[in-house]
Amino acid sequence: MKKIHISADWLLIAGFALFKFLIHLFTSTNYGLQRDAYLYLAQSHHLDFGFASVPPFTALAGRFITLLAGNSPMAVRLLPALAGAASLVVIGLIVKRLGGRTWAVILACGAFLFSPSFLRSNSLFQPVSFNQFFWLLSGYFIIRLIQSRNPACWLHLFILWGVAFLNKYSIAFLAAGFLISLLFARERRLFFSRYFLLGSLLGFLIVLPNLLWQFNHNWPVITHLTELQKTQLVHVTIPNFLLMQVIMNLTGVLVWTAGFFFFLFSGEGRRYRIIGYTVLATFLILILLRGKFYYTLGLYSVLFAGGGYFIEKHSAERLRFVKPAILLFMAFISVPGLPYALPVLKYDALAKYAAGSIKAGFSEPMIWEDGRVHSLPQDYADMIGWKELGDIVTRTYLGLNGQERAGCVIYTENYGEAGAVRYFGERRGLPEPISFNDSFLLWAPDSLDRNFSTLIYVNDDTSDVSHFFGEVRMVGQITNVYSREHGLPVFLCRYPRNNFAKFYREKAAELKSLYRR
C-alpha cells in the first residue's frame, strides 16, 4: 500500500485552522446572538429566493445549521467559525501556489489569525463572514487563472461569484474591480475564450432566481440601499475610510503592506500584478460609492498570503530575525484589541475596558453606525437584552387567559425585536410576531384575524395604540444598561376601538405596496 505523505507545512496550515475554529467555539456562548442573527434565523423559516435587505444564502445556511445542530448560540456560530478556519486553509493554498514555505505560511496565517477584524467577523452569524471567504477564494482562483493560463478557470470564478452574489451583493464590487483591471493588463486575452462566455452564463443562471425575485418585489435592494445611504453611509468620510483600513488590520500591517508591495510593485510579483490592480480598483469603487470601511476587509486575506511569501523570500540569512520579530509584533499588538475582537469579557468588564480605551484616545471600536462614540462596540451592544425582551413578552403572553391568547397579536417595531421574540418564544408556543420592518413585512398578515382582541406591543411610541385601545399598560422593559435597546418598553393593549383592524389593514397595504409591482 502506498504511503500518504503530508508535509510539515500542510500540518501547520491545518493546525492554524483548527486553532482558529476552537477559539470561536470556546467563546461562542459568552454572549447571546447578535441582532442580525435573529433576522436570518427568522428568514430560515420563510425560505425564498430573496429578502428585503439580503439575498437568500444566509437564511439557507441558518436552516441547514439549525436542522443539523439546533439553534443555540454555539450551533448558530459554527458556520462563521468554519468559514474563518477554511479561510486559513485557502491562505495556505495561495502561499504554496506562490512558492512560499514554512515561514510564509506562519506569517500569512498568523496575520489572519491575529486580526481583530476577522476574529470579530467569524464570531457573527452574518453574511460578512461568508462574503470575506468568497472574496479570498476569488483571489485563489484568479491566481490559478494567471498561473495556468487555462481559460477553463473562468468557470470556477463565475460559479463562485454567482454563489457569493446570493450571499451578499457586494461581490459585484470585487468582480468589477477584477474585470476592469484585466482590461488594462497583459492577460486581457483571457477574455477571448468560450469559457468566459460559458462562465458568465453559468453565473447569470445562478443569480437569476434572485434577480427575478427582486423584479417581482419591485427591487427591494434599491429601497434598502437608499435607506442605508440616508441613515449610515452619510457618515462615511474618505479620511476615516482610509484611517480604518490601517486600524482594522493593524496587527498584520507589516504583512499586508508587504503583500500590497509584492503584488503591485515588486519584480517577482509582476506575474500577479493583476491582483494589485484589482485591490486598487475595488478600493476606488468603494470610495466613490461611499461604502463602509469594512467592505474592503475581504481583500486583505490575499494580501496576507502575498506578504508572507514576500517577507520570507527577502529575509533569508542576514535578516532571518525579521520573520519571528514580525510574528511577535502581531501577537503583542493583538492583545489590547482582543476584548473588542472576541467576546472574552462580560459587558460590565468590557465597558470599563472601553472607557479606558476612550480616555487613552482609542475610541474607534466604540463608534457606531450613527458616527458617535458609545460605551461598548455596537456588535456587543446588539447581543445584549434580547433574552430579557423575550422573557417579558413570553411571560405576558402566558399570563393571558385562553380567550385572550387565541386573539393575541405580538407587534414589534424593528426586526431585531421581532427576531428575538420569535427565537425565545417559539418553544413556548408564542405566535410569530408581526413587524413592518425589513423582511418581517413580507410575511406579515394583510389583515388581523376576526378573533383579535389583545396586542402585546414592543415599542417606545404609544401614540397609535393609545388611540386604538381602551387599556394600554406597560408590563416590562429592557433594564440592562449595556443593551442597545436599553429602556425599550413592552405594553399590553386591551379593548381595541376606533376600528384598529382597518387601521392595520391599510397600514400593511401601504407598506407592502413598496414590494409589489
Coordinates of C-alpha atoms in Angstrom, one line a residue:
M1 CA 0.0 0.0 0.0
K2 CA 1.3 3.4 -1.0
K3 CA 2.1 5.7 2.0
I4 CA 0.5 9.1 2.1
H5 CA 3.0 11.9 2.8
I6 CA 1.7 15.1 4.4
S7 CA 4.3 17.9 4.5
A8 CA 5.0 19.9 7.7
D9 CA 3.6 23.0 6.0
W10 CA 0.2 21.4 5.5
L11 CA 0.2 20.2 9.1
L12 CA 1.0 23.7 10.1
I13 CA -1.9 25.1 8.0
A14 CA -4.3 22.5 9.5
G15 CA -3.1 23.5 13.0
F16 CA -3.8 27.2 12.3
A17 CA -7.3 26.3 11.0
L18 CA -8.1 24.0 14.0
F19 CA -6.9 26.6 16.5
K20 CA -9.0 29.3 14.8
F21 CA -12.1 27.1 15.0
L22 CA -11.5 26.3 18.6
I23 CA -11.1 30.0 19.6
H24 CA -14.6 30.7 18.3
L25 CA -16.1 27.5 19.7
F26 CA -14.9 28.2 23.2
T27 CA -16.1 31.9 23.2
S28 CA -19.4 31.3 21.3
T29 CA -21.6 31.2 24.4
N30 CA -20.2 34.2 26.3
Y31 CA -22.8 36.5 24.8
G32 CA -26.2 36.0 23.1
L33 CA -26.7 36.2 19.4
Q34 CA -26.3 39.5 17.6
R35 CA -29.4 41.4 16.4
D36 CA -29.0 40.4 12.7
A37 CA -28.7 36.7 13.5
Y38 CA -32.3 36.7 14.8
L39 CA -33.4 38.1 11.5
Y40 CA -31.6 35.5 9.5
L41 CA -32.9 32.7 11.7
A42 CA -36.4 34.0 11.1
Q43 CA -35.8 34.1 7.4
S44 CA -34.7 30.5 7.5
H45 CA -38.3 29.6 8.4
H46 CA -39.5 31.6 5.4
L47 CA -37.1 30.4 2.7
D48 CA -37.3 32.3 -0.6
F49 CA -35.1 33.4 -3.4
G50 CA -34.6 36.8 -1.8
F51 CA -35.4 39.0 1.2
A52 CA -35.9 42.7 1.8
S53 CA -32.2 43.5 2.6
V54 CA -30.2 40.4 1.8
P55 CA -30.0 37.6 -0.7
P56 CA -31.1 34.0 0.4
F57 CA -27.7 32.4 1.2
T58 CA -27.6 33.2 5.0
A59 CA -31.2 32.1 5.5
L60 CA -30.4 28.8 3.8
A61 CA -27.3 28.4 5.9
G62 CA -29.4 29.1 9.0
R63 CA -31.9 26.4 8.1
F64 CA -29.0 24.0 7.4
I65 CA -27.3 24.5 10.8
T66 CA -30.4 24.6 12.9
L67 CA -31.6 21.3 11.4
L68 CA -28.2 19.8 11.9
A69 CA -27.2 21.2 15.3
G70 CA -30.0 23.2 16.7
N71 CA -30.4 27.0 17.2
S72 CA -28.2 27.5 20.3
P73 CA -25.7 30.4 20.1
M74 CA -22.9 27.8 19.8
A75 CA -24.6 26.0 17.0
V76 CA -25.5 29.1 15.1
R77 CA -21.9 30.4 15.3
L78 CA -20.4 27.2 14.0
L79 CA -20.7 28.2 10.3
P80 CA -18.9 31.6 10.6
A81 CA -16.2 29.8 12.7
L82 CA -15.8 27.2 10.0
A83 CA -15.6 30.0 7.4
G84 CA -12.8 31.5 9.3
A85 CA -11.0 28.1 9.6
A86 CA -11.5 27.5 5.9
S87 CA -10.0 30.9 5.1
L88 CA -6.8 29.9 6.8
V89 CA -6.7 26.8 4.5
V90 CA -7.2 28.9 1.4
I91 CA -4.5 31.4 2.6
G92 CA -2.2 28.4 2.9
L93 CA -3.1 27.2 -0.6
I94 CA -2.3 30.6 -2.0
V95 CA 1.1 30.8 -0.2
K96 CA 2.0 27.4 -1.5
R97 CA 1.0 28.4 -5.0
L98 CA 3.2 31.4 -4.9
G99 CA 6.1 29.2 -3.8
G100 CA 6.1 30.1 -0.1
R101 CA 7.4 27.7 2.6
T102 CA 7.1 27.4 6.3
W103 CA 7.7 31.0 7.4
A104 CA 5.5 32.3 4.6
V105 CA 2.7 30.1 5.9
I106 CA 3.3 31.2 9.5
L107 CA 3.3 34.9 8.7
A108 CA 0.3 34.8 6.3
C109 CA -1.9 32.6 8.5
G110 CA -0.7 34.5 11.7
A111 CA -1.8 37.8 10.2
F112 CA -5.3 36.4 9.6
L113 CA -5.4 34.6 13.0
F114 CA -4.4 37.7 15.0
S115 CA -6.6 40.1 13.0
P116 CA -9.2 41.6 15.4
S117 CA -11.5 42.3 12.4
F118 CA -11.5 38.7 11.2
L119 CA -11.9 37.4 14.8
R120 CA -15.0 39.6 15.2
S121 CA -16.4 38.7 11.8
N122 CA -16.0 35.0 12.3
S123 CA -17.9 35.3 15.7
L124 CA -21.0 36.6 14.0
F125 CA -23.7 34.8 12.1
Q126 CA -23.9 37.3 9.3
P127 CA -23.3 37.3 5.5
V128 CA -20.0 39.1 6.2
S129 CA -18.0 36.0 7.2
F130 CA -19.1 34.1 4.1
N131 CA -18.5 37.2 2.0
Q132 CA -14.9 37.5 3.2
F133 CA -14.3 33.9 2.5
F134 CA -15.7 34.2 -1.1
W135 CA -13.5 37.2 -1.7
L136 CA -10.5 35.2 -0.6
L137 CA -11.5 32.2 -2.7
S138 CA -11.8 34.6 -5.7
G139 CA -8.2 35.6 -5.2
Y140 CA -7.2 32.0 -5.1
F141 CA -9.0 31.2 -8.4
I142 CA -7.6 34.4 -10.0
I143 CA -4.1 33.3 -9.2
R144 CA -4.9 29.8 -10.6
L145 CA -6.1 31.5 -13.8
I146 CA -3.0 33.6 -14.1
Q147 CA -0.6 30.7 -13.4
S148 CA -2.3 28.1 -15.6
R149 CA -3.4 30.5 -18.4
N150 CA -6.2 27.9 -18.6
P151 CA -9.4 29.8 -19.5
A152 CA -11.5 27.0 -18.0
C153 CA -10.8 28.6 -14.7
W154 CA -13.4 31.2 -15.7
L155 CA -16.0 28.6 -14.9
H156 CA -14.7 28.4 -11.3
L157 CA -14.7 32.1 -10.9
F158 CA -18.2 32.8 -12.3
I159 CA -19.8 30.0 -10.4
L160 CA -18.1 31.3 -7.2
W161 CA -19.3 34.8 -7.9
G162 CA -22.8 33.6 -8.6
V163 CA -23.0 31.8 -5.2
A164 CA -21.3 34.8 -3.5
F165 CA -23.9 37.1 -5.0
L166 CA -26.6 35.0 -3.4
N167 CA -24.8 35.8 -0.1
K168 CA -24.0 39.5 -0.4
Y169 CA -24.3 41.7 -3.4
S170 CA -21.0 43.4 -2.7
I171 CA -19.2 40.6 -4.5
A172 CA -20.1 42.7 -7.6
F173 CA -17.5 45.3 -6.5
L174 CA -14.7 42.7 -6.5
A175 CA -15.8 41.2 -9.7
A176 CA -16.0 44.6 -11.3
G177 CA -12.6 45.6 -9.9
F178 CA -11.0 42.5 -11.4
L179 CA -12.7 42.6 -14.8
I180 CA -11.9 46.3 -15.2
S181 CA -8.3 45.7 -14.2
L182 CA -8.0 42.8 -16.6
L183 CA -8.9 45.2 -19.4
F184 CA -5.6 47.0 -18.9
A185 CA -3.4 44.0 -18.1
R186 CA -1.5 41.8 -20.5
E187 CA -3.7 38.9 -19.5
R188 CA -6.6 40.6 -21.2
R189 CA -6.5 38.0 -23.9
L190 CA -8.1 35.6 -21.4
F191 CA -11.4 37.4 -22.1
F192 CA -11.4 35.9 -25.6
S193 CA -12.5 32.4 -24.7
R194 CA -15.7 30.5 -24.9
Y195 CA -15.1 29.6 -21.2
F196 CA -15.5 33.3 -20.3
L197 CA -18.9 33.3 -22.1
L198 CA -19.9 30.0 -20.6
G199 CA -18.8 31.0 -17.1
S200 CA -20.8 34.3 -17.5
L201 CA -23.9 32.3 -18.5
L202 CA -23.5 29.9 -15.5
G203 CA -23.0 32.8 -13.1
F204 CA -26.1 34.5 -14.5
L205 CA -28.2 31.4 -14.2
I206 CA -27.2 31.1 -10.5
V207 CA -28.2 34.6 -9.7
L208 CA -31.3 34.7 -12.0
P209 CA -33.8 33.4 -9.4
N210 CA -32.8 36.2 -7.0
L211 CA -33.0 38.8 -9.8
L212 CA -36.4 37.6 -10.8
W213 CA -37.4 37.8 -7.1
Q214 CA -36.1 41.3 -6.9
F215 CA -38.0 42.2 -10.1
N216 CA -41.3 40.7 -8.8
H217 CA -40.9 42.6 -5.5
N218 CA -40.1 45.9 -7.0
W219 CA -36.3 45.7 -6.4
P220 CA -36.2 46.0 -2.6
V221 CA -32.4 46.0 -2.7
I222 CA -32.7 49.6 -4.2
T223 CA -35.0 50.6 -1.3
H224 CA -32.6 49.1 1.2
L225 CA -29.6 50.8 -0.3
T226 CA -31.4 54.1 -0.4
E227 CA -32.3 53.8 3.2
L228 CA -28.7 52.7 4.0
Q229 CA -27.4 55.8 2.2
K230 CA -29.6 58.1 4.3
T231 CA -29.0 56.6 7.7
Q232 CA -25.5 55.1 7.7
L233 CA -23.4 55.8 4.6
V234 CA -24.0 59.5 5.1
H235 CA -21.5 59.3 8.0
V236 CA -18.7 57.8 5.8
T237 CA -15.8 60.1 5.1
I238 CA -12.8 59.4 2.9
P239 CA -10.2 60.2 5.7
N240 CA -12.0 57.9 8.1
F241 CA -12.4 55.3 5.5
L242 CA -8.6 55.3 4.8
L243 CA -7.7 55.5 8.5
M244 CA -9.8 52.5 9.3
Q245 CA -8.0 50.5 6.6
V246 CA -4.9 50.6 8.8
I247 CA -6.7 50.2 12.1
M248 CA -8.9 47.2 11.3
N249 CA -5.8 45.1 10.4
L250 CA -3.2 46.9 12.4
T251 CA -1.8 43.7 13.8
G252 CA -0.9 42.5 10.3
V253 CA 0.0 45.8 8.8
L254 CA 3.6 44.7 8.1
V255 CA 2.4 41.6 6.3
W256 CA -0.4 43.1 4.2
T257 CA 1.6 46.2 3.2
A258 CA 4.4 43.8 2.1
G259 CA 1.7 41.9 0.2
F260 CA 0.5 45.1 -1.4
F261 CA 4.0 46.0 -2.5
F262 CA 4.6 42.4 -3.7
F263 CA 1.6 42.4 -6.0
L264 CA 1.8 46.0 -7.2
F265 CA 5.5 46.9 -7.4
S266 CA 7.9 44.1 -6.9
G267 CA 9.7 42.4 -9.8
E268 CA 8.9 38.9 -8.7
G269 CA 5.2 39.9 -8.3
R270 CA 5.0 41.2 -11.9
R271 CA 3.2 38.0 -12.9
Y272 CA 0.5 38.7 -10.3
R273 CA 0.2 42.4 -10.9
I274 CA -3.5 42.0 -11.7
I275 CA -4.1 41.2 -8.0
G276 CA -2.7 44.6 -7.1
Y277 CA -4.7 46.4 -9.8
T278 CA -7.8 44.6 -8.6
V279 CA -7.2 45.7 -5.0
L280 CA -6.8 49.4 -6.1
A281 CA -9.8 49.3 -8.4
T282 CA -12.0 47.8 -5.8
F283 CA -10.9 50.4 -3.2
L284 CA -11.6 53.1 -5.7
I285 CA -15.1 51.8 -6.5
L286 CA -16.0 51.6 -2.8
I287 CA -14.7 55.1 -2.1
L288 CA -16.7 56.5 -5.0
L289 CA -19.8 54.7 -3.8
R290 CA -19.2 55.7 -0.1
G291 CA -19.0 52.1 1.1
K292 CA -18.4 51.3 4.7
F293 CA -14.7 50.9 5.6
Y294 CA -15.1 47.2 6.4
Y295 CA -16.4 46.4 2.9
T296 CA -12.8 46.1 1.9
L297 CA -11.9 43.5 4.5
G298 CA -12.1 40.6 2.1
L299 CA -9.2 42.0 0.1
Y300 CA -6.7 41.7 3.0
S301 CA -6.5 37.9 3.2
V302 CA -4.9 37.5 -0.2
L303 CA -2.5 40.4 0.7
F304 CA -1.5 38.4 3.8
A305 CA -0.6 35.5 1.6
G306 CA 1.5 37.7 -0.8
G307 CA 3.1 39.5 2.1
G308 CA 4.1 36.2 3.9
Y309 CA 5.7 35.0 0.7
F310 CA 7.5 38.3 0.1
I311 CA 8.8 38.6 3.6
E312 CA 10.1 35.1 3.7
K313 CA 11.8 35.5 0.3
H314 CA 13.6 38.7 1.3
S315 CA 14.7 37.8 4.9
A316 CA 16.7 34.7 4.4
E317 CA 20.1 34.6 6.1
R318 CA 21.2 38.0 7.3
L319 CA 17.6 39.1 8.0
R320 CA 16.3 35.9 9.3
F321 CA 15.4 37.5 12.7
V322 CA 12.8 39.6 10.8
K323 CA 10.3 36.8 10.5
P324 CA 10.0 35.8 14.2
A325 CA 10.1 39.5 15.1
I326 CA 7.0 40.2 12.9
L327 CA 5.2 37.2 14.4
L328 CA 5.9 38.5 17.9
F329 CA 4.8 42.0 16.9
M330 CA 1.5 40.7 15.6
A331 CA 0.9 38.6 18.8
F332 CA 1.9 41.5 21.1
I333 CA -0.1 44.2 19.4
S334 CA -3.2 42.0 19.2
V335 CA -3.6 41.8 22.9
P336 CA -5.1 45.3 23.6
G337 CA -7.7 44.8 20.9
L338 CA -8.6 41.2 21.9
P339 CA -11.7 42.1 24.0
Y340 CA -13.1 44.0 21.1
A341 CA -12.4 41.1 18.7
L342 CA -13.7 38.3 20.7
P343 CA -16.4 38.1 23.4
V344 CA -13.9 37.3 26.2
L345 CA -15.1 39.9 28.7
K346 CA -18.6 40.3 30.3
Y347 CA -20.3 43.5 29.3
D348 CA -19.6 45.3 32.6
A349 CA -15.9 44.5 32.4
L350 CA -15.8 45.4 28.7
A351 CA -17.5 48.7 29.4
K352 CA -14.7 49.6 31.9
Y353 CA -12.1 48.4 29.5
A354 CA -13.7 50.5 26.7
A355 CA -13.8 53.6 29.0
G356 CA -10.1 53.3 29.5
S357 CA -9.5 53.0 25.7
I358 CA -11.6 56.1 25.0
K359 CA -9.7 58.0 27.7
A360 CA -6.4 56.9 26.1
G361 CA -7.7 58.3 22.7
F362 CA -8.6 54.9 21.1
S363 CA -12.3 55.2 20.5
E364 CA -12.7 53.7 17.0
P365 CA -14.1 50.3 18.2
M366 CA -16.8 52.1 20.1
I367 CA -18.0 54.2 17.1
W368 CA -21.5 53.1 16.0
E369 CA -23.2 53.5 12.7
D370 CA -24.5 56.9 13.8
G371 CA -21.0 58.2 13.9
R372 CA -20.9 58.6 17.7
V373 CA -18.8 57.1 20.4
H374 CA -20.6 54.7 22.8
S375 CA -19.7 52.7 25.9
L376 CA -19.5 49.4 24.0
P377 CA -18.8 48.3 20.4
Q378 CA -22.1 48.2 18.5
D379 CA -21.9 44.5 17.8
Y380 CA -21.7 43.7 21.5
A381 CA -24.5 46.1 22.5
D382 CA -26.6 44.3 19.8
M383 CA -26.0 41.0 21.7
I384 CA -27.4 42.2 25.0
G385 CA -31.0 42.4 26.2
W386 CA -32.7 40.1 23.8
K387 CA -33.4 37.3 26.2
E388 CA -34.8 39.8 28.7
L389 CA -37.1 41.1 26.0
G390 CA -38.2 37.5 25.0
D391 CA -38.9 36.7 28.7
I392 CA -41.1 39.8 29.2
V393 CA -43.1 39.0 26.1
T394 CA -43.4 35.3 26.9
R395 CA -44.4 36.0 30.5
T396 CA -47.0 38.5 29.3
Y397 CA -48.5 36.1 26.7
L398 CA -48.6 33.1 29.1
G399 CA -50.3 35.3 31.7
L400 CA -53.3 35.9 29.4
N401 CA -56.4 33.8 29.7
G402 CA -57.3 31.3 26.9
Q403 CA -59.6 33.6 25.0
E404 CA -57.1 36.4 25.0
R405 CA -54.3 34.2 23.8
A406 CA -56.4 33.0 21.0
G407 CA -56.9 36.6 19.8
C408 CA -53.4 37.9 20.7
V409 CA -51.1 39.6 18.3
I410 CA -47.5 40.5 19.1
Y411 CA -46.1 43.5 17.3
T412 CA -42.5 44.8 17.4
E413 CA -41.1 47.9 15.8
N414 CA -37.9 46.5 14.3
Y415 CA -36.5 43.2 13.0
G416 CA -34.1 42.7 15.9
E417 CA -37.0 42.8 18.4
A418 CA -39.2 40.6 16.2
G419 CA -36.4 38.1 15.6
A420 CA -35.6 37.9 19.3
V421 CA -39.2 37.4 20.4
R422 CA -39.6 34.7 17.7
Y423 CA -36.4 33.0 18.8
F424 CA -37.2 32.9 22.6
G425 CA -40.9 32.5 22.2
E426 CA -41.0 29.7 19.6
R427 CA -40.6 26.8 22.1
R428 CA -43.2 28.4 24.5
G429 CA -45.9 28.4 21.8
L430 CA -46.0 32.1 21.1
P431 CA -47.4 33.3 17.8
E432 CA -44.9 34.7 15.3
P433 CA -44.5 38.4 16.0
I434 CA -45.6 40.9 13.4
S435 CA -43.3 43.7 12.3
F436 CA -43.3 46.1 9.4
N437 CA -39.5 46.3 9.4
D438 CA -37.2 44.6 6.9
S439 CA -38.2 41.0 5.8
F440 CA -40.9 40.7 8.5
L441 CA -43.1 43.0 6.4
L442 CA -43.0 40.4 3.6
W443 CA -44.7 37.7 5.6
A444 CA -46.8 39.9 7.9
P445 CA -50.6 39.2 7.5
D446 CA -52.5 41.5 5.3
S447 CA -55.2 41.8 8.0
L448 CA -55.9 40.7 11.5
D449 CA -57.9 37.7 12.4
R450 CA -61.5 38.4 13.3
N451 CA -60.9 37.0 16.8
F452 CA -58.2 39.6 17.5
S453 CA -58.7 41.1 21.0
T454 CA -55.3 41.7 22.6
L455 CA -52.0 43.3 21.5
I456 CA -48.5 42.9 23.0
Y457 CA -46.8 46.0 21.7
V458 CA -43.0 46.3 21.7
N459 CA -42.2 50.0 21.0
D460 CA -41.5 53.2 22.9
D461 CA -44.0 55.2 20.9
T462 CA -47.6 54.6 22.2
S463 CA -49.3 57.4 20.2
D464 CA -51.1 54.9 17.9
V465 CA -52.0 52.3 20.5
S466 CA -53.3 54.9 22.9
H467 CA -55.9 55.9 20.3
F468 CA -56.9 52.4 19.3
F469 CA -57.0 50.6 22.7
G470 CA -59.0 51.2 25.8
E471 CA -56.3 49.9 28.0
V472 CA -52.5 50.3 27.4
R473 CA -50.4 49.1 30.3
M474 CA -46.6 48.7 30.4
V475 CA -45.7 45.2 31.6
G476 CA -41.9 45.5 31.4
Q477 CA -38.9 47.0 29.7
I478 CA -35.3 46.1 29.0
T479 CA -33.3 47.1 32.0
N480 CA -29.7 46.1 31.0
V481 CA -27.9 49.5 30.6
Y482 CA -25.5 48.0 28.1
S483 CA -28.1 46.9 25.6
R484 CA -28.6 49.0 22.5
E485 CA -32.3 48.6 23.3
H486 CA -32.0 49.7 26.9
G487 CA -35.3 51.0 28.2
L488 CA -37.4 49.5 25.5
P489 CA -40.9 49.0 27.0
V490 CA -43.4 46.3 26.3
F491 CA -47.1 47.2 26.6
L492 CA -50.2 45.0 26.9
C493 CA -53.1 46.6 25.0
R494 CA -56.7 45.5 25.5
Y495 CA -60.1 46.5 24.3
P496 CA -59.5 47.6 20.7
R497 CA -61.5 50.5 19.5
N498 CA -61.7 53.1 16.7
N499 CA -61.5 50.3 14.1
F500 CA -58.0 49.3 14.7
A501 CA -58.4 46.3 12.3
K502 CA -59.0 48.8 9.5
F503 CA -56.0 50.9 10.5
Y504 CA -53.8 47.8 10.5
R505 CA -55.1 46.6 7.1
E506 CA -54.5 50.0 5.5
K507 CA -51.1 50.4 7.0
A508 CA -50.0 46.9 5.9
A509 CA -51.3 47.5 2.4
E510 CA -49.4 50.9 2.2
L511 CA -46.1 49.4 3.3
K512 CA -46.4 46.2 1.3
S513 CA -47.1 48.2 -1.8
L514 CA -43.4 49.1 -1.9
Y515 CA -42.7 45.4 -2.7
R516 CA -45.5 45.0 -5.2
R517 CA -45.2 45.8 -8.9

